[in-house]
Tab-separated table of C-alpha atoms (C1' of nucleotides) in Angstrom:
chain	number	residue	atom	x	y	z
D	3	UNK	CA	24.231	-14.557	8.439
D	4	UNK	CA	22.222	-14.866	11.593
D	5	UNK	CA	23.392	-12.167	13.883
D	6	UNK	CA	24.258	-13.102	17.391
D	7	UNK	CA	23.037	-9.789	18.588
D	8	UNK	CA	19.931	-7.894	17.814
D	9	UNK	CA	21.313	-4.756	16.342
D	10	UNK	CA	24.834	-5.377	15.221
D	11	UNK	CA	25.720	-2.033	16.712
D	12	UNK	CA	28.720	-1.353	18.856
D	13	UNK	CA	26.796	-1.448	22.057
D	14	UNK	CA	26.096	-5.176	22.206
D	15	UNK	CA	28.024	-6.791	24.884
D	16	UNK	CA	26.364	-10.160	25.027
D	17	UNK	CA	25.461	-12.596	22.321
D	18	UNK	CA	21.790	-13.378	21.822
D	19	UNK	CA	20.301	-15.961	24.050
D	20	UNK	CA	19.854	-19.358	22.443
D	21	UNK	CA	16.066	-19.168	22.245
D	22	UNK	CA	16.222	-15.673	20.859
D	23	UNK	CA	18.511	-16.744	18.099
D	24	UNK	CA	16.384	-19.758	17.271
D	25	UNK	CA	13.288	-17.620	16.997
D	26	UNK	CA	15.099	-15.066	14.936
D	27	UNK	CA	15.924	-17.702	12.396
D	28	UNK	CA	12.431	-19.077	12.368
D	29	UNK	CA	10.945	-15.655	11.854
D	30	UNK	CA	13.155	-14.772	8.949
D	31	UNK	CA	12.474	-18.135	7.383
D	32	UNK	CA	8.742	-17.816	7.769
D	33	UNK	CA	8.816	-14.237	6.575
D	34	UNK	CA	10.615	-15.195	3.402
D	35	UNK	CA	8.013	-17.859	2.787
D	36	UNK	CA	5.034	-15.650	3.423
D	37	UNK	CA	6.503	-12.785	1.450
D	38	UNK	CA	6.940	-15.016	-1.524
D	39	UNK	CA	3.317	-16.021	-1.292
D	40	UNK	CA	1.616	-12.780	-0.416
D	41	UNK	CA	4.037	-10.018	-1.312
D	42	UNK	CA	3.242	-6.606	0.013
D	43	UNK	CA	0.008	-7.837	1.504
D	44	UNK	CA	1.793	-10.160	3.888
D	45	UNK	CA	0.508	-10.023	7.392
D	46	UNK	CA	2.857	-9.927	10.314
D	47	UNK	CA	0.561	-12.112	12.332
D	48	UNK	CA	0.642	-14.709	9.615
D	49	UNK	CA	4.405	-14.646	9.683
D	50	UNK	CA	4.533	-15.075	13.419
D	51	UNK	CA	1.979	-17.848	13.198
D	52	UNK	CA	3.933	-19.606	10.501
D	53	UNK	CA	7.091	-19.287	12.530
D	54	UNK	CA	5.388	-20.832	15.517
D	55	UNK	CA	6.175	-17.787	17.539
D	56	UNK	CA	4.091	-15.260	19.408
D	57	UNK	CA	3.297	-11.996	17.749
D	58	UNK	CA	4.960	-10.250	20.636
D	59	UNK	CA	8.232	-11.942	19.837
D	60	UNK	CA	8.080	-10.784	16.292
D	61	UNK	CA	7.516	-7.214	17.335
D	62	UNK	CA	10.275	-7.303	19.890
D	63	UNK	CA	12.778	-8.500	17.345
D	64	UNK	CA	11.521	-6.399	14.459
D	65	UNK	CA	9.932	-3.225	15.690
D	66	UNK	CA	9.323	-2.161	12.143
D	67	UNK	CA	7.919	-3.862	9.149
D	68	UNK	CA	10.897	-2.584	7.238
D	69	UNK	CA	13.345	-4.053	9.691
D	70	UNK	CA	11.916	-7.492	9.064
D	71	UNK	CA	12.054	-7.059	5.332
D	72	UNK	CA	15.613	-6.009	5.690
D	73	UNK	CA	16.568	-9.051	7.633
D	74	UNK	CA	14.973	-11.251	5.019
D	75	UNK	CA	16.686	-9.614	2.135
D	76	UNK	CA	19.915	-8.548	3.736
D	77	UNK	CA	21.986	-11.083	1.890
D	78	UNK	CA	20.358	-10.282	-1.403
D	79	UNK	CA	20.930	-6.619	-0.933
D	80	UNK	CA	24.563	-7.223	-0.203
D	81	UNK	CA	24.785	-9.450	-3.244
D	82	UNK	CA	23.445	-6.594	-5.328
D	83	UNK	CA	26.250	-4.413	-4.088
D	84	UNK	CA	28.804	-7.048	-4.962
D	85	UNK	CA	27.560	-7.587	-8.476
D	86	UNK	CA	27.426	-3.848	-8.941
D	87	UNK	CA	31.081	-3.577	-8.133
D	88	UNK	CA	31.848	-6.393	-10.526
D	89	UNK	CA	29.925	-4.711	-13.317
D	90	UNK	CA	31.718	-1.451	-12.839
D	91	UNK	CA	35.087	-3.143	-12.870
D	92	UNK	CA	34.524	-5.444	-15.798
D	93	UNK	CA	32.301	-3.564	-18.198
D	94	UNK	CA	32.465	-0.342	-20.082
D	95	UNK	CA	30.752	2.436	-18.172
D	96	UNK	CA	27.643	2.607	-20.292
D	97	UNK	CA	27.266	-1.116	-20.640
D	98	UNK	CA	27.677	-1.427	-16.909
D	99	UNK	CA	24.867	1.025	-16.341
D	100	UNK	CA	22.645	-0.739	-18.816
D	101	UNK	CA	23.319	-4.099	-17.299
D	102	UNK	CA	22.855	-2.750	-13.839
D	103	UNK	CA	19.370	-1.555	-14.580
D	104	UNK	CA	18.426	-5.059	-15.542
D	105	UNK	CA	20.065	-6.490	-12.490
D	106	UNK	CA	18.065	-4.062	-10.424
D	107	UNK	CA	14.852	-5.028	-12.138
D	108	UNK	CA	15.488	-8.678	-11.672
D	109	UNK	CA	16.355	-8.016	-8.123
D	110	UNK	CA	13.277	-5.935	-7.556
D	111	UNK	CA	11.034	-8.559	-9.065
D	112	UNK	CA	11.590	-10.906	-6.172
D	113	UNK	CA	11.739	-8.187	-3.570
D	114	UNK	CA	8.758	-6.046	-4.383
D	115	UNK	CA	7.733	-5.645	-0.816
D	116	UNK	CA	11.101	-4.438	0.342
D	117	UNK	CA	11.574	-2.239	-2.625
D	118	UNK	CA	8.188	-0.678	-2.379
D	119	UNK	CA	8.693	0.351	1.188
D	120	UNK	CA	12.250	1.335	0.510
D	121	UNK	CA	11.522	3.727	-2.302
D	122	UNK	CA	8.506	4.870	-0.425
D	123	UNK	CA	10.567	5.748	2.594
D	124	UNK	CA	13.204	7.402	0.442
D	125	UNK	CA	12.057	10.919	1.078
D	126	UNK	CA	10.705	10.996	4.556
D	127	UNK	CA	12.339	8.971	7.307
D	128	UNK	CA	15.602	10.352	6.150
D	129	UNK	CA	16.765	9.988	9.701
D	130	UNK	CA	16.442	6.259	9.747
D	131	UNK	CA	19.104	5.376	7.227
D	132	UNK	CA	18.627	1.691	6.916
D	133	UNK	CA	21.262	-0.653	5.696
D	134	UNK	CA	19.302	-1.530	2.581
D	135	UNK	CA	18.726	1.992	1.538
D	136	UNK	CA	22.324	2.938	1.918
D	137	UNK	CA	23.385	-0.110	0.011
D	138	UNK	CA	20.990	0.250	-2.888
D	139	UNK	CA	21.517	3.964	-3.249
D	140	UNK	CA	25.221	3.396	-2.922
D	141	UNK	CA	25.142	0.893	-5.754
D	142	UNK	CA	23.129	3.213	-7.947
D	143	UNK	CA	25.563	5.984	-7.180
D	144	UNK	CA	28.563	3.874	-8.017
D	145	UNK	CA	27.408	2.751	-11.402
D	146	UNK	CA	25.998	6.140	-12.241
D	147	UNK	CA	29.005	8.170	-11.249
D	148	UNK	CA	31.165	5.798	-13.180
D	149	UNK	CA	29.146	6.455	-16.312
D	150	UNK	CA	29.059	10.168	-15.689
D	151	UNK	CA	32.801	10.413	-15.286
D	152	UNK	CA	33.192	8.631	-18.583
D	153	UNK	CA	30.910	11.211	-20.092
D	154	UNK	CA	28.262	8.749	-21.218
D	155	UNK	CA	25.562	9.660	-18.732
D	156	UNK	CA	24.054	13.060	-18.159
D	157	UNK	CA	25.777	14.795	-15.305
D	158	UNK	CA	22.684	16.023	-13.547
D	159	UNK	CA	21.108	12.625	-12.944
D	160	UNK	CA	21.043	11.557	-9.323
D	161	UNK	CA	21.127	8.043	-7.937
D	162	UNK	CA	17.688	8.431	-6.454
D	163	UNK	CA	16.341	9.416	-9.866
D	164	UNK	CA	17.487	6.088	-11.163
D	165	UNK	CA	15.777	4.266	-8.354
D	166	UNK	CA	12.607	6.189	-8.846
D	167	UNK	CA	12.464	5.543	-12.514
D	168	UNK	CA	13.412	1.941	-12.521
D	169	UNK	CA	11.901	0.996	-9.240
D	170	UNK	CA	8.959	3.285	-9.144
D	171	UNK	CA	7.251	2.448	-12.332
D	172	UNK	CA	8.087	-1.199	-12.132
D	173	UNK	CA	6.900	-1.571	-8.626
D	174	UNK	CA	3.326	-0.726	-9.327
D	175	UNK	CA	1.624	-3.886	-10.324
D	176	UNK	CA	3.084	-6.382	-12.707
D	177	UNK	CA	4.771	-5.389	-15.890
D	178	UNK	CA	4.810	-7.637	-18.919
D	179	UNK	CA	8.257	-8.168	-20.255
D	180	UNK	CA	7.553	-6.300	-23.457
D	181	UNK	CA	6.519	-3.194	-21.631
D	182	UNK	CA	9.429	-3.618	-19.323
D	183	UNK	CA	11.829	-3.523	-22.235
D	184	UNK	CA	10.253	-0.421	-23.641
D	185	UNK	CA	10.245	1.368	-20.348
D	186	UNK	CA	13.856	0.548	-19.671
D	187	UNK	CA	14.798	1.718	-23.134
D	188	UNK	CA	13.097	5.020	-22.498
D	189	UNK	CA	14.817	5.519	-19.200
D	190	UNK	CA	18.219	4.611	-20.540
D	191	UNK	CA	17.683	6.838	-23.523
D	192	UNK	CA	16.908	9.696	-21.198
D	193	UNK	CA	19.947	9.163	-19.076
D	194	UNK	CA	22.483	8.740	-21.824
D	195	UNK	CA	24.499	11.825	-22.534
D	196	UNK	CA	23.911	13.322	-25.939
D	197	UNK	CA	26.650	12.245	-28.281
B	30	UNK	CA	-22.680	16.143	-12.256
B	31	UNK	CA	-24.637	14.105	-9.769
B	32	UNK	CA	-26.128	11.215	-11.621
B	33	UNK	CA	-29.775	10.561	-11.183
B	34	UNK	CA	-29.179	6.887	-11.503
B	35	UNK	CA	-26.639	4.681	-9.896
B	36	UNK	CA	-24.878	3.319	-12.909
B	37	UNK	CA	-25.559	5.545	-15.834
B	38	UNK	CA	-26.040	2.420	-17.913
B	39	UNK	CA	-28.831	1.884	-20.346
B	40	UNK	CA	-30.834	-0.248	-18.011
B	41	UNK	CA	-31.951	2.423	-15.584
B	42	UNK	CA	-35.535	3.182	-15.927
B	43	UNK	CA	-36.188	5.217	-12.864
B	44	UNK	CA	-34.330	8.167	-11.426
B	45	UNK	CA	-32.713	7.759	-8.029
B	46	UNK	CA	-34.879	8.257	-5.038
B	47	UNK	CA	-34.514	11.625	-3.344
B	48	UNK	CA	-32.777	10.286	-0.267
B	49	UNK	CA	-30.459	8.203	-2.361
B	50	UNK	CA	-29.380	11.198	-4.343
B	51	UNK	CA	-28.878	13.290	-1.257
B	52	UNK	CA	-26.664	10.659	0.284
B	53	UNK	CA	-24.752	10.240	-2.900
B	54	UNK	CA	-23.820	13.884	-2.838
B	55	UNK	CA	-22.906	13.780	0.791
B	56	UNK	CA	-20.688	10.803	0.284
B	57	UNK	CA	-18.787	12.252	-2.602
B	58	UNK	CA	-18.337	15.485	-0.707
B	59	UNK	CA	-17.074	13.755	2.384
B	60	UNK	CA	-14.851	11.490	0.336
B	61	UNK	CA	-13.186	14.420	-1.346
B	62	UNK	CA	-12.552	15.965	2.019
B	63	UNK	CA	-11.143	12.842	3.596
B	64	UNK	CA	-9.055	12.011	0.574
B	65	UNK	CA	-7.466	15.392	0.688
B	66	UNK	CA	-6.547	14.826	4.300
B	67	UNK	CA	-5.512	11.216	4.327
B	68	UNK	CA	-4.789	10.255	0.753
B	69	UNK	CA	-4.403	6.602	0.030
B	70	UNK	CA	-4.816	5.748	3.669
B	71	UNK	CA	-8.339	7.089	3.772
B	72	UNK	CA	-10.770	4.831	5.516
B	73	UNK	CA	-14.164	4.166	4.056
B	74	UNK	CA	-15.720	4.134	7.483
B	75	UNK	CA	-14.329	7.561	8.125
B	76	UNK	CA	-15.862	8.785	4.909
B	77	UNK	CA	-19.243	7.357	5.774
B	78	UNK	CA	-19.002	8.818	9.241
B	79	UNK	CA	-18.072	12.201	7.898
B	80	UNK	CA	-20.957	12.062	5.466
B	81	UNK	CA	-23.339	11.263	8.283
B	82	UNK	CA	-24.333	8.099	6.529
B	83	UNK	CA	-24.221	4.447	7.448
B	84	UNK	CA	-21.372	2.363	6.187
B	85	UNK	CA	-23.881	0.127	4.506
B	86	UNK	CA	-25.090	2.995	2.387
B	87	UNK	CA	-21.627	3.741	1.237
B	88	UNK	CA	-21.050	0.178	0.189
B	89	UNK	CA	-24.349	-0.054	-1.597
B	90	UNK	CA	-23.612	3.001	-3.647
B	91	UNK	CA	-19.934	2.293	-4.201
B	92	UNK	CA	-19.260	-1.405	-4.153
B	93	UNK	CA	-15.624	-0.744	-4.880
B	94	UNK	CA	-13.111	1.597	-3.456
B	95	UNK	CA	-12.223	2.541	-6.981
B	96	UNK	CA	-15.796	3.364	-7.857
B	97	UNK	CA	-15.875	5.929	-5.097
B	98	UNK	CA	-12.608	7.459	-6.161
B	99	UNK	CA	-13.957	7.678	-9.642
B	100	UNK	CA	-17.045	9.487	-8.567
B	101	UNK	CA	-14.953	11.973	-6.642
B	102	UNK	CA	-12.593	12.670	-9.471
B	103	UNK	CA	-14.845	12.157	-12.416
B	104	UNK	CA	-14.994	15.825	-13.288
B	105	UNK	CA	-11.278	16.252	-12.905
B	106	UNK	CA	-10.605	13.298	-15.113
B	107	UNK	CA	-12.856	14.708	-17.771
B	108	UNK	CA	-11.154	18.052	-17.422
B	109	UNK	CA	-7.860	16.359	-18.084
B	110	UNK	CA	-9.247	15.000	-21.308
B	111	UNK	CA	-10.430	18.426	-22.337
B	112	UNK	CA	-7.162	20.157	-21.673
B	113	UNK	CA	-5.390	17.369	-23.490
B	114	UNK	CA	-7.416	18.054	-26.581
B	115	UNK	CA	-6.690	21.724	-26.282
B	116	UNK	CA	-2.959	21.112	-26.005
B	117	UNK	CA	-2.925	18.901	-29.049
B	118	UNK	CA	-4.812	21.460	-31.064
B	119	UNK	CA	-2.929	24.516	-30.014
B	120	UNK	CA	0.646	23.438	-29.518
B	121	UNK	CA	3.323	21.893	-31.610
B	122	UNK	CA	3.356	18.133	-31.183
B	123	UNK	CA	6.449	17.940	-29.032
B	124	UNK	CA	5.573	20.949	-26.942
B	125	UNK	CA	2.147	19.481	-26.404
B	126	UNK	CA	3.627	16.257	-25.136
B	127	UNK	CA	5.981	18.095	-22.840
B	128	UNK	CA	3.249	20.255	-21.475
B	129	UNK	CA	0.963	17.305	-21.096
B	130	UNK	CA	3.391	15.490	-18.860
B	131	UNK	CA	3.343	18.425	-16.533
B	132	UNK	CA	-0.402	18.604	-16.623
B	133	UNK	CA	-0.506	14.967	-15.747
B	134	UNK	CA	1.871	15.445	-12.860
B	135	UNK	CA	-0.073	18.319	-11.511
B	136	UNK	CA	-3.194	16.338	-11.926
B	137	UNK	CA	-1.710	13.322	-10.234
B	138	UNK	CA	-0.476	15.356	-7.323
B	139	UNK	CA	-3.985	15.990	-6.083
B	140	UNK	CA	-5.294	12.597	-7.058
B	141	UNK	CA	-2.678	10.253	-5.758
B	142	UNK	CA	-5.140	7.794	-4.406
B	143	UNK	CA	-7.052	7.466	-7.627
B	144	UNK	CA	-3.939	7.339	-9.676
B	145	UNK	CA	-2.275	4.777	-7.533
B	146	UNK	CA	-5.140	2.390	-7.767
B	147	UNK	CA	-5.650	3.166	-11.413
B	148	UNK	CA	-2.135	2.386	-12.507
B	149	UNK	CA	-2.110	-0.491	-10.129
B	150	UNK	CA	-5.200	-1.968	-11.711
B	151	UNK	CA	-3.856	-1.328	-15.182
B	152	UNK	CA	-2.755	-4.867	-15.824
B	153	UNK	CA	-5.161	-7.098	-14.015
B	154	UNK	CA	-8.854	-6.215	-13.906
B	155	UNK	CA	-8.634	-5.576	-17.601
B	156	UNK	CA	-12.245	-6.599	-17.753
B	157	UNK	CA	-13.440	-3.765	-15.644
B	158	UNK	CA	-12.624	-0.884	-17.942
B	159	UNK	CA	-13.440	2.023	-15.777
B	160	UNK	CA	-14.274	5.412	-17.094
B	161	UNK	CA	-11.176	6.949	-15.585
B	162	UNK	CA	-8.801	4.469	-17.029
B	163	UNK	CA	-10.200	4.796	-20.472
B	164	UNK	CA	-10.072	8.535	-20.229
B	165	UNK	CA	-6.561	8.833	-18.920
B	166	UNK	CA	-5.129	6.252	-21.276
B	167	UNK	CA	-7.053	7.846	-24.080
B	168	UNK	CA	-5.517	11.210	-23.303
B	169	UNK	CA	-2.044	9.747	-23.149
B	170	UNK	CA	-2.675	8.032	-26.460
B	171	UNK	CA	-3.878	11.180	-28.110
B	172	UNK	CA	-0.955	13.342	-27.225
B	173	UNK	CA	1.515	10.575	-27.841
B	174	UNK	CA	0.190	9.526	-31.210
B	175	UNK	CA	0.143	13.136	-32.247
B	176	UNK	CA	3.833	13.447	-31.457
B	177	UNK	CA	4.649	10.167	-33.077
B	178	UNK	CA	2.929	11.096	-36.300
B	179	UNK	CA	4.921	14.270	-36.393
B	180	UNK	CA	8.022	12.172	-36.001
B	181	UNK	CA	9.136	13.752	-32.769
B	182	UNK	CA	8.430	10.832	-30.450
B	183	UNK	CA	9.735	7.314	-30.752
B	184	UNK	CA	7.229	5.157	-32.527
B	185	UNK	CA	7.399	2.212	-30.188
B	186	UNK	CA	6.318	4.039	-27.054
B	187	UNK	CA	2.884	3.079	-25.791
B	188	UNK	CA	0.441	5.209	-23.837
B	189	UNK	CA	0.683	2.943	-20.853
B	190	UNK	CA	4.447	3.391	-20.828
B	191	UNK	CA	3.925	7.070	-20.406
B	192	UNK	CA	1.577	6.536	-17.523
B	193	UNK	CA	3.919	4.120	-15.877
B	194	UNK	CA	6.865	6.394	-16.146
B	195	UNK	CA	5.222	9.589	-15.164
B	196	UNK	CA	2.681	8.181	-12.800
B	197	UNK	CA	4.587	5.258	-11.422
B	198	UNK	CA	7.670	6.914	-10.179
B	199	UNK	CA	5.872	9.991	-9.039
B	200	UNK	CA	3.248	8.132	-7.166
B	201	UNK	CA	5.580	6.541	-4.707
B	202	UNK	CA	5.975	8.954	-1.892
B	203	UNK	CA	6.524	12.608	-2.336
B	204	UNK	CA	8.909	14.024	-4.869
B	205	UNK	CA	10.645	17.312	-4.351
B	206	UNK	CA	10.250	19.646	-7.259
B	207	UNK	CA	13.909	19.471	-8.170
B	208	UNK	CA	13.868	15.752	-8.499
B	209	UNK	CA	10.607	15.981	-10.337
B	210	UNK	CA	12.158	18.190	-12.948
B	211	UNK	CA	15.078	15.876	-13.428
B	212	UNK	CA	12.916	12.812	-13.681
B	213	UNK	CA	10.621	14.409	-16.215
B	214	UNK	CA	13.596	15.525	-18.229
B	215	UNK	CA	14.911	11.980	-18.310
B	216	UNK	CA	11.605	10.556	-19.388
B	217	UNK	CA	11.072	13.146	-22.086
B	218	UNK	CA	14.598	12.653	-23.286
B	219	UNK	CA	13.963	8.965	-23.613
B	220	UNK	CA	10.766	9.436	-25.526
B	221	UNK	CA	11.940	12.002	-27.978
B	222	UNK	CA	12.830	10.635	-31.372
B	223	UNK	CA	16.480	10.934	-32.235
B	224	UNK	CA	17.018	13.919	-34.452
P	12	DT	C1'	23.928	-28.624	41.021
P	13	DT	C1'	21.092	-25.384	42.316
P	14	DG	C1'	19.312	-20.742	42.622
P	15	DC	C1'	18.166	-16.592	40.736
P	16	DA	C1'	17.949	-12.413	38.004
P	17	DA	C1'	18.061	-11.011	33.435
P	18	DA	C1'	16.287	-11.939	29.099
P	19	DA	C1'	12.889	-13.491	26.232
P	20	DC	C1'	8.390	-15.380	25.299
P	21	DG	C1'	3.561	-15.161	23.868
P	22	DG	C1'	-0.951	-13.986	23.565
P	23	DA	C1'	-4.841	-11.397	25.371
P	24	DG	C1'	-6.861	-7.186	24.550
P	25	DG	C1'	-7.783	-2.677	22.605
P	26	DC	C1'	-8.229	-0.410	18.517
P	27	DT	C1'	-9.302	0.149	13.567
P	28	DG	C1'	-10.669	-1.241	9.156
P	29	DC	C1'	-13.140	-4.244	5.737
P	30	DC	C1'	-17.406	-5.955	4.234
P	31	DT	C1'	-22.192	-8.407	4.608
P	32	DC	C1'	-26.648	-9.042	6.047
P	33	DC	C1'	-31.104	-7.940	7.293
P	34	DG	C1'	-34.622	-5.597	10.201
P	35	DT	C1'	-36.372	-0.881	9.864
P	36	DA	C1'	-37.484	3.483	7.733
P	37	DT	C1'	-38.448	6.390	3.766
P	38	DT	C1'	-40.427	7.300	-0.769
P	39	DG	C1'	-43.516	7.842	-4.317
P	40	DT	C1'	-47.145	5.852	-6.660
P	41	DT	C1'	-51.960	4.287	-7.138
L	12	DA	C1'	-54.155	6.573	2.859
L	13	DA	C1'	-51.939	2.462	1.993
L	14	DC	C1'	-48.553	-0.386	0.181
L	15	DA	C1'	-44.664	-1.891	-2.537
L	16	DA	C1'	-40.325	-0.797	-3.874
L	17	DT	C1'	-36.361	1.266	-2.568
L	18	DA	C1'	-32.950	2.713	0.488
L	19	DC	C1'	-30.992	3.182	5.084
L	20	DG	C1'	-27.781	2.014	8.790
L	21	DG	C1'	-25.355	-0.351	12.002
L	22	DA	C1'	-24.446	-4.665	14.343
L	23	DG	C1'	-21.512	-8.282	13.880
L	24	DG	C1'	-17.918	-11.308	12.012
L	25	DC	C1'	-13.393	-11.377	10.545
L	26	DA	C1'	-8.628	-9.774	10.252
L	27	DG	C1'	-4.702	-6.877	11.009
L	28	DC	C1'	-1.836	-3.640	13.887
L	29	DC	C1'	0.514	-2.991	18.000
L	30	DT	C1'	1.250	-2.847	23.319
L	31	DC	C1'	1.575	-4.505	27.713
L	32	DC	C1'	2.634	-7.568	31.186
L	33	DG	C1'	2.397	-12.082	33.632
L	34	DT	C1'	4.955	-16.378	32.742
L	35	DT	C1'	8.791	-19.102	31.121
L	36	DT	C1'	13.458	-19.940	29.754
L	37	DT	C1'	18.246	-19.355	29.930
L	38	DG	C1'	22.744	-19.029	31.551
L	39	DC	C1'	25.795	-17.374	34.999
L	40	DA	C1'	27.577	-17.761	39.591
L	41	DA	C1'	27.899	-19.789	43.880
DNA sequence: TTGCAAAACGGAGGCTGCCTCCGTATTGTT
DNA sequence: AACAATACGGAGGCAGCCTCCGTTTTGCAA
């Protein structure tokens, strides 16, 4: 999953230079480590330090905090998309939605930092459509539309509403599992179409 | 509303010294101003600067970021409590709850910074029961219990759930009014007891 | 191989913010 | 008027963000 070019866009002619690629890997590795330890508070300098790389290198490779987070969690984000598809194919629409919310929560629990900044940047920055945002919103849309077409979810709910509700309230501070259950129940209850 | 003693606790014998009181007022004034401009990002140094006061003075008076926010919004928080009581007395239980959510949103809109840190500190710090937290949670409890006793709100919902849902998801970034309406509708739908 | 330009590195440095500490100034009380 | 008690304020230490640019590394081409 290590790209051989910085952007993955169509305009890369050359592969990354060997040292660049090595440092890329080190940075992502260190970032994952530091993020696990310090979450949202993680310092970029600490990450660079841990990676044994100059701060300048970090900034060259990842101009944005978000871009680093994305690199770290890219695989996980893609995995979310995959398991979303599976849910939609194998479960009943409502059950899929229910299950998906829990998948999202579980997912968010280990990716607070990314999620925080992602939801945060949901409104503004709408220019910079990052891979993660597209993917997560896409997943939400898939499972939601599926439920709506089956008539089990209210038609007016939008994917971003789902993210807000599930992500938003969960993202702030920890949530004990009891409260988590209650909150999810409330959200699901509010989304379910009246019988 | 300017206290004549730093803590308001039982142990203050003397009133604040004149200069202390003057600076207190200046600080709160400046803080309100800066908070309006910069929200959560507000810098304490900027506030001190704006107040024409040394940074040391700020820290002596408000050892904690939260304590400053509280001072700024103390009156507003109390006002929330008052209008909560009024709602409960004058409206039907469910209507009161509905209206209260909107009051809370409106309230939160101008007090993002306080709210953010408040909800954030909801779990940990449970020792330090600040005035604001008690007040806000108390208000949520009042309106919620009222609805529950009337049988129009699910019994298992807790006050902090309400804060999480309404505050949490709203607090992250801006929310356009359309989305706000949808999100509130979902939350209320999930709280309402099944008929 | 060797040479060389393109690519990448890395950290110093400028800026800002957090917070503490302590010498100095202001009060108000006797 | 004098003297504690109280309060002030900012220097200074630490850390993080980000940029800029002189130095090093790499890989292609001769």
